[in-house]
XYZ file of C-alpha atoms in Angstrom:
422
model
C -157.231 150.386 -16.551
C -154.745 153.255 -16.487
C -153.097 154.107 -13.173
C -155.364 156.344 -11.097
C -152.777 158.394 -9.160
C -154.901 161.454 -9.990
C -157.722 160.170 -7.754
C -155.453 160.248 -4.730
C -154.556 163.854 -5.603
C -158.222 164.813 -5.519
C -158.606 163.162 -2.108
C -155.740 165.345 -0.824
C -157.733 168.464 -1.702
C -156.032 169.402 -4.974
C -158.456 171.092 -7.375
C -159.661 169.304 -10.485
C -157.997 171.890 -12.751
C -154.671 171.534 -10.929
C -154.853 167.767 -11.273
C -155.556 168.089 -15.010
C -152.536 170.361 -15.413
C -150.354 167.950 -13.440
C -151.595 165.030 -15.531
C -150.860 166.819 -18.796
C -147.382 167.803 -17.614
C -146.648 164.195 -16.649
C -147.861 162.938 -20.019
C -145.769 165.452 -21.953
C -142.633 164.832 -19.896
C -142.912 161.096 -20.421
C -143.429 161.535 -24.165
C -140.850 164.295 -24.721
C -138.246 162.132 -26.450
C -140.045 158.830 -27.040
C -141.160 159.935 -30.513
C -139.701 162.500 -32.863
C -141.260 163.809 -36.062
C -139.762 165.586 -39.049
C -140.945 167.038 -42.347
C -139.382 168.155 -45.607
C -140.721 169.873 -48.701
C -137.528 169.486 -50.718
C -138.371 168.351 -54.271
C -135.292 166.102 -54.278
C -136.346 162.673 -53.018
C -133.095 161.618 -51.306
C -132.689 165.007 -49.632
C -136.334 165.063 -48.491
C -135.921 161.691 -46.801
C -132.643 162.759 -45.220
C -134.007 166.079 -43.907
C -137.171 164.597 -42.414
C -135.237 161.769 -40.772
C -132.587 164.092 -39.315
C -135.227 166.382 -37.847
C -137.033 163.438 -36.237
C -133.777 161.890 -35.029
C -132.733 165.102 -33.272
C -135.943 165.013 -31.215
C -135.419 161.546 -29.729
C -132.233 162.844 -28.083
C -129.952 159.895 -28.565
C -132.480 157.170 -27.755
C -132.305 153.943 -29.729
C -134.836 154.107 -32.606
C -137.249 151.174 -32.784
C -139.534 152.068 -35.688
C -139.814 154.548 -38.557
C -143.200 155.555 -40.008
C -143.078 157.443 -43.313
C -145.811 159.199 -45.302
C -145.075 161.036 -48.561
C -147.023 162.710 -51.344
C -146.830 161.040 -54.729
C -144.257 163.306 -56.405
C -141.235 161.478 -54.969
C -139.035 158.644 -56.176
C -139.787 156.133 -53.409
C -136.487 154.262 -53.564
C -134.409 157.442 -53.354
C -136.677 158.719 -50.586
C -136.195 155.591 -48.478
C -132.439 155.668 -49.112
C -132.329 159.196 -47.712
C -134.235 158.076 -44.622
C -132.027 155.019 -44.132
C -128.892 157.180 -44.286
C -130.030 158.489 -40.887
C -131.983 155.568 -39.415
C -129.885 152.657 -40.687
C -131.604 149.296 -40.357
C -134.437 150.534 -38.138
C -137.661 148.838 -39.352
C -139.691 151.144 -41.619
C -143.238 151.167 -42.901
C -145.447 153.760 -44.530
C -147.344 154.840 -47.595
C -147.717 157.320 -50.392
C -150.726 159.626 -49.963
C -153.057 161.372 -52.402
C -153.507 164.458 -50.225
C -151.674 166.330 -47.492
C -149.081 165.043 -45.072
C -148.590 166.751 -41.727
C -147.232 166.534 -38.223
C -147.958 168.521 -35.058
C -146.253 171.596 -36.534
C -146.548 171.651 -40.329
C -149.001 170.808 -43.124
C -147.548 170.057 -46.560
C -149.404 169.752 -49.849
C -146.236 168.303 -51.353
C -143.722 166.779 -49.018
C -142.630 164.119 -46.587
C -143.490 163.511 -42.935
C -141.720 160.974 -40.796
C -141.768 159.689 -37.229
C -139.091 157.847 -35.316
C -140.355 155.900 -32.309
C -138.030 155.239 -29.376
C -140.188 154.487 -26.307
C -138.623 152.482 -23.496
C -141.764 150.580 -22.533
C -143.240 149.813 -25.960
C -141.914 147.301 -28.487
C -142.878 146.815 -32.135
C -143.120 143.920 -34.570
C -143.876 143.794 -38.281
C -145.378 141.318 -40.721
C -146.145 141.521 -44.438
C -147.837 139.279 -46.995
C -148.933 139.540 -50.619
C -152.224 139.445 -52.542
C -154.884 140.106 -49.883
C -157.511 140.429 -52.622
C -156.842 136.893 -53.876
C -156.586 134.926 -50.640
C -157.367 137.091 -47.637
C -157.239 134.229 -45.132
C -153.750 133.138 -46.138
C -152.486 136.727 -46.398
C -153.661 137.646 -42.900
C -152.236 134.438 -41.458
C -148.816 135.073 -43.017
C -148.683 138.764 -42.085
C -149.727 138.068 -38.494
C -147.366 135.144 -37.902
C -144.239 137.150 -36.919
C -146.341 139.560 -34.844
C -147.994 136.762 -32.860
C -144.664 134.984 -32.380
C -143.067 138.178 -31.094
C -146.007 138.797 -28.770
C -145.685 135.354 -27.208
C -142.121 136.272 -26.253
C -142.799 139.836 -25.113
C -145.914 139.158 -23.028
C -143.717 137.445 -20.423
C -141.191 140.281 -20.424
C -143.389 143.124 -19.248
C -145.283 143.828 -22.484
C -148.592 141.998 -21.930
C -150.862 144.023 -24.222
C -151.048 143.792 -28.010
C -152.510 146.357 -30.402
C -152.371 146.318 -34.202
C -151.961 148.999 -36.862
C -152.795 147.745 -40.356
C -152.063 149.091 -43.839
C -152.894 147.652 -47.245
C -152.886 149.212 -50.706
C -155.352 146.665 -52.092
C -159.090 147.082 -51.618
C -160.614 144.230 -49.641
C -163.831 143.991 -47.671
C -162.917 145.821 -44.441
C -165.190 143.707 -42.250
C -163.768 140.514 -43.706
C -160.263 141.800 -42.966
C -161.161 142.545 -39.345
C -162.839 139.148 -38.981
C -159.744 137.322 -40.225
C -157.449 139.235 -37.875
C -159.651 138.840 -34.794
C -160.013 135.130 -35.508
C -156.276 134.790 -34.879
C -155.580 137.304 -32.096
C -158.894 137.495 -30.250
C -161.667 140.067 -30.187
C -160.109 142.134 -27.400
C -157.091 143.281 -29.450
C -157.658 146.855 -30.695
C -157.038 147.375 -34.409
C -156.681 150.601 -36.354
C -155.404 151.450 -39.800
C -156.558 151.808 -43.332
C -157.029 150.375 -46.765
C -155.054 152.958 -48.725
C -157.415 152.885 -51.691
C -160.979 154.139 -51.642
C -163.260 151.299 -52.738
C -160.983 150.534 -55.660
C -160.886 154.038 -57.146
C -157.292 154.870 -56.272
C -154.382 152.690 -55.265
C -151.079 153.611 -53.731
C -147.795 152.026 -52.764
C -146.608 150.933 -49.343
C -143.144 151.268 -47.851
C -141.656 148.223 -46.159
C -138.150 148.374 -44.738
C -136.016 149.249 -47.801
C -138.622 148.283 -50.386
C -141.639 149.756 -52.165
C -144.452 147.215 -52.413
C -147.834 146.824 -54.093
C -150.673 144.370 -53.435
C -149.599 143.685 -49.858
C -150.910 143.718 -46.307
C -148.626 145.126 -43.597
C -149.392 144.565 -39.911
C -147.613 146.484 -37.162
C -147.717 144.945 -33.707
C -147.567 147.401 -30.795
C -146.593 145.660 -27.550
C -146.807 147.406 -24.183
C -148.322 147.630 -20.717
C -151.413 149.265 -22.213
C -153.241 149.061 -25.522
C -153.469 151.901 -28.005
C -156.212 154.507 -27.741
C -158.366 154.723 -30.852
C -160.881 157.379 -31.875
C -162.765 157.872 -35.137
C -165.382 160.428 -36.202
C -166.681 162.152 -39.355
C -168.952 165.071 -38.386
C -171.209 164.988 -41.476
C -174.796 166.093 -40.814
C -177.791 164.129 -42.217
C -179.949 166.332 -44.469
C -182.591 164.207 -46.181
C -183.211 160.470 -46.817
C -183.701 158.886 -50.234
C -184.458 155.369 -51.382
C -182.095 153.827 -53.914
C -184.529 152.568 -56.529
C -181.953 151.639 -59.181
C -178.250 150.908 -58.820
C -175.469 148.767 -60.224
C -172.148 148.269 -58.498
C -170.728 151.683 -57.646
C -173.404 153.522 -59.655
C -176.495 155.026 -58.049
C -178.781 155.377 -61.045
C -182.035 156.480 -59.423
C -183.153 157.911 -56.097
C -186.897 157.799 -55.412
C -187.457 156.673 -59.045
C -185.694 159.721 -60.506
C -182.201 160.169 -61.955
C -179.882 160.577 -58.985
C -178.242 163.754 -60.276
C -181.637 165.425 -60.799
C -182.486 164.723 -57.164
C -179.238 166.303 -56.003
C -179.772 169.359 -58.184
C -183.174 169.825 -56.551
C -181.567 169.694 -53.102
C -178.975 172.246 -54.180
C -181.736 174.562 -55.424
C -183.583 174.336 -52.091
C -180.350 175.349 -50.381
C -180.125 178.452 -52.527
C -177.483 177.160 -54.910
C -178.494 178.398 -58.351
C -178.090 176.347 -61.514
C -175.177 178.518 -62.670
C -173.487 178.083 -59.283
C -173.596 174.309 -59.342
C -170.008 173.110 -59.508
C -170.157 169.368 -58.933
C -166.423 169.069 -58.313
C -166.831 171.491 -55.408
C -170.228 170.278 -54.167
C -169.614 166.515 -54.205
C -167.161 166.651 -51.269
C -169.586 168.843 -49.318
C -172.626 166.624 -49.944
C -171.932 162.912 -49.502
C -174.081 159.832 -48.992
C -174.587 158.073 -45.683
C -175.105 154.422 -46.579
C -176.396 152.146 -43.781
C -173.920 149.633 -42.447
C -175.769 146.281 -42.526
C -173.614 144.905 -39.702
C -174.014 147.893 -37.398
C -177.585 149.251 -37.239
C -177.709 152.985 -36.706
C -174.310 153.655 -38.283
C -173.452 154.596 -41.849
C -170.593 154.596 -44.288
C -169.923 158.073 -45.669
C -169.407 157.782 -49.432
C -168.598 160.656 -51.764
C -170.046 160.965 -55.275
C -167.029 161.148 -57.575
C -168.572 161.451 -61.041
C -171.881 162.352 -62.691
C -172.698 160.450 -65.888
C -174.734 161.830 -68.824
C -177.739 159.659 -67.908
C -177.921 161.223 -64.432
C -176.254 158.334 -62.616
C -173.747 159.036 -59.845
C -170.558 157.051 -59.431
C -169.721 156.800 -55.726
C -166.748 155.647 -53.676
C -168.451 152.428 -52.657
C -171.728 150.665 -53.372
C -175.389 151.157 -52.508
C -177.805 148.270 -52.931
C -181.213 148.767 -54.526
C -183.892 149.216 -51.895
C -181.484 150.822 -49.432
C -182.449 154.085 -47.764
C -179.489 156.463 -47.884
C -179.071 159.877 -46.330
C -177.629 162.852 -48.110
C -175.046 164.174 -45.633
C -173.628 167.693 -45.503
C -170.266 168.895 -44.225
C -171.021 171.744 -41.824
C -168.191 173.707 -40.255
C -168.754 173.423 -36.523
C -169.869 169.798 -36.630
C -166.801 168.882 -38.664
C -164.593 170.512 -36.035
C -166.478 168.712 -33.274
C -165.514 165.459 -34.980
C -161.875 166.170 -34.121
C -162.726 166.668 -30.467
C -164.829 163.507 -30.483
C -162.039 161.429 -32.043
C -159.544 162.703 -29.463
C -161.930 162.093 -26.557
C -162.655 158.570 -27.801
C -158.945 157.831 -28.143
C -158.144 159.139 -24.669
C -161.024 157.238 -23.070
C -162.227 157.854 -19.529
C -158.954 157.288 -17.687
C -155.907 159.589 -17.564
C -152.837 158.200 -19.309
C -149.482 157.687 -17.594
C -147.904 158.933 -20.788
C -148.541 159.182 -24.510
C -145.666 158.419 -26.867
C -147.462 160.054 -29.778
C -150.173 159.700 -32.367
C -150.824 158.235 -35.819
C -153.532 159.994 -37.815
C -155.296 158.926 -40.993
C -157.643 161.442 -42.595
C -159.940 160.892 -45.568
C -159.072 162.837 -48.732
C -162.713 163.653 -49.411
C -162.864 165.118 -45.900
C -160.196 167.697 -46.709
C -161.990 168.506 -49.970
C -165.245 169.030 -48.069
C -163.677 171.322 -45.466
C -161.538 173.443 -47.785
C -159.460 175.992 -45.882
C -161.142 174.917 -42.633
C -159.195 171.670 -42.869
C -156.103 173.492 -41.618
C -158.031 174.555 -38.509
C -158.731 170.874 -37.910
C -155.021 170.098 -38.067
C -154.294 172.968 -35.677
C -156.933 171.656 -33.265
C -155.312 168.225 -33.289
C -152.007 169.727 -32.238
C -153.514 171.844 -29.472
C -155.805 169.210 -27.983
C -153.398 166.265 -27.999
C -150.230 168.144 -27.033
C -148.076 165.264 -28.302
C -146.152 164.600 -31.517
C -148.019 162.938 -34.369
C -147.687 162.088 -38.043
C -150.600 162.081 -40.429
C -151.639 161.068 -43.927
C -154.578 162.545 -45.828
C -155.527 160.173 -48.620
C -158.098 157.884 -50.218
C -158.623 155.575 -47.259
C -161.131 153.009 -46.088
C -160.623 153.161 -42.334
C -160.736 150.091 -40.148
C -161.163 150.385 -36.419
C -162.039 148.096 -33.534
C -161.683 148.798 -29.850
C -163.620 147.948 -26.699
C -167.306 148.591 -27.342
C -166.861 149.743 -30.926
C -166.196 148.355 -34.366
C -166.458 150.269 -37.595
C -165.262 151.019 -41.092
C -165.522 154.398 -42.720
C -164.337 156.945 -45.276
C -164.338 160.770 -45.061
C -163.426 160.424 -41.401
C -160.511 161.137 -39.121
C -158.898 158.219 -37.296
C -156.559 158.847 -34.374
C -154.381 156.139 -32.835
C -152.540 157.068 -29.628
C -149.523 154.975 -28.650
C -148.984 154.694 -24.872
């Protein structure tokens, strides 16, 4: 439970609105220099890393940096980029990833560029673990990556940092539920986990940044140690339109829906929505109309999977799989509901109790989500800045999100995942 000083304020006759303002001011004051963010759009890799790191370093106002988080679009030389960052941050532990889409912070969105955060909170500590080949031996990989985090936690829990949260990145596609199971087996079910598989069901793969290196086929686990756990919120905002039964499929191909070629079924839906045959641009429509595929482990919830390719026989290749006999929903991205997803993610992350402070936020956003929203995506980014009021760094990419917190567990694509660090 967060501290409830605000309740005593209400008892003294202070209005609810005044208490909210006081709470926000306290949160912002506490977070003012605990995390600094910086961006650069310089095409020169070393300079981009240097500029982003200097900007972030200026904002922590002389505090000792504890962690660097780096996201960059794919047009940079990763080694030169990291060297530029390290020129400013020295040996401060670093992790991060290339992205396939935008990078942004609380102030700027970049189609091509670098975004970086330096964390320097006084009452939060960090630990890092890495291990190779999660797709070949997930159990061993998780055990090795978690080992230094668990060891560090055993030391810190007796020094005023009793709570552990995890932020996880991997560039190799693995079953997200299996990954969560392996982690919880070792740290307990009450440890909140957020993060992402930085490849969308095997379609795209990236590279991860680890200290001074660029790695592939690895799992990185960040331990966040503090008095409180992280706040986690995830939401997608897609609206269910119509259900179909998958009558023929193979792997990531949906061949038939209701005994008809899948593409023919979609074309019929487009026609009913007033989209003429000449107006059908699948590259534009696929992000807008995606499939909600039931999650067998969580009744009532669905994975949102985008069609990525139409084949000559009418089959649809999707970012995921759909078993024969499954009832799937065609989902539509609708403006207001997509924006409401941002508010929902923030509200879920904040929870029901006011925070003493928020150091800042980590945001992962699905690439197909930005494609679906078009120019409205920038309104979503603006809303994140206004509603959180704290610094954050964000990556928009092909991501399979993983998320567990009290009362919720899920995996998803085409969503927005917000992790708030106390």
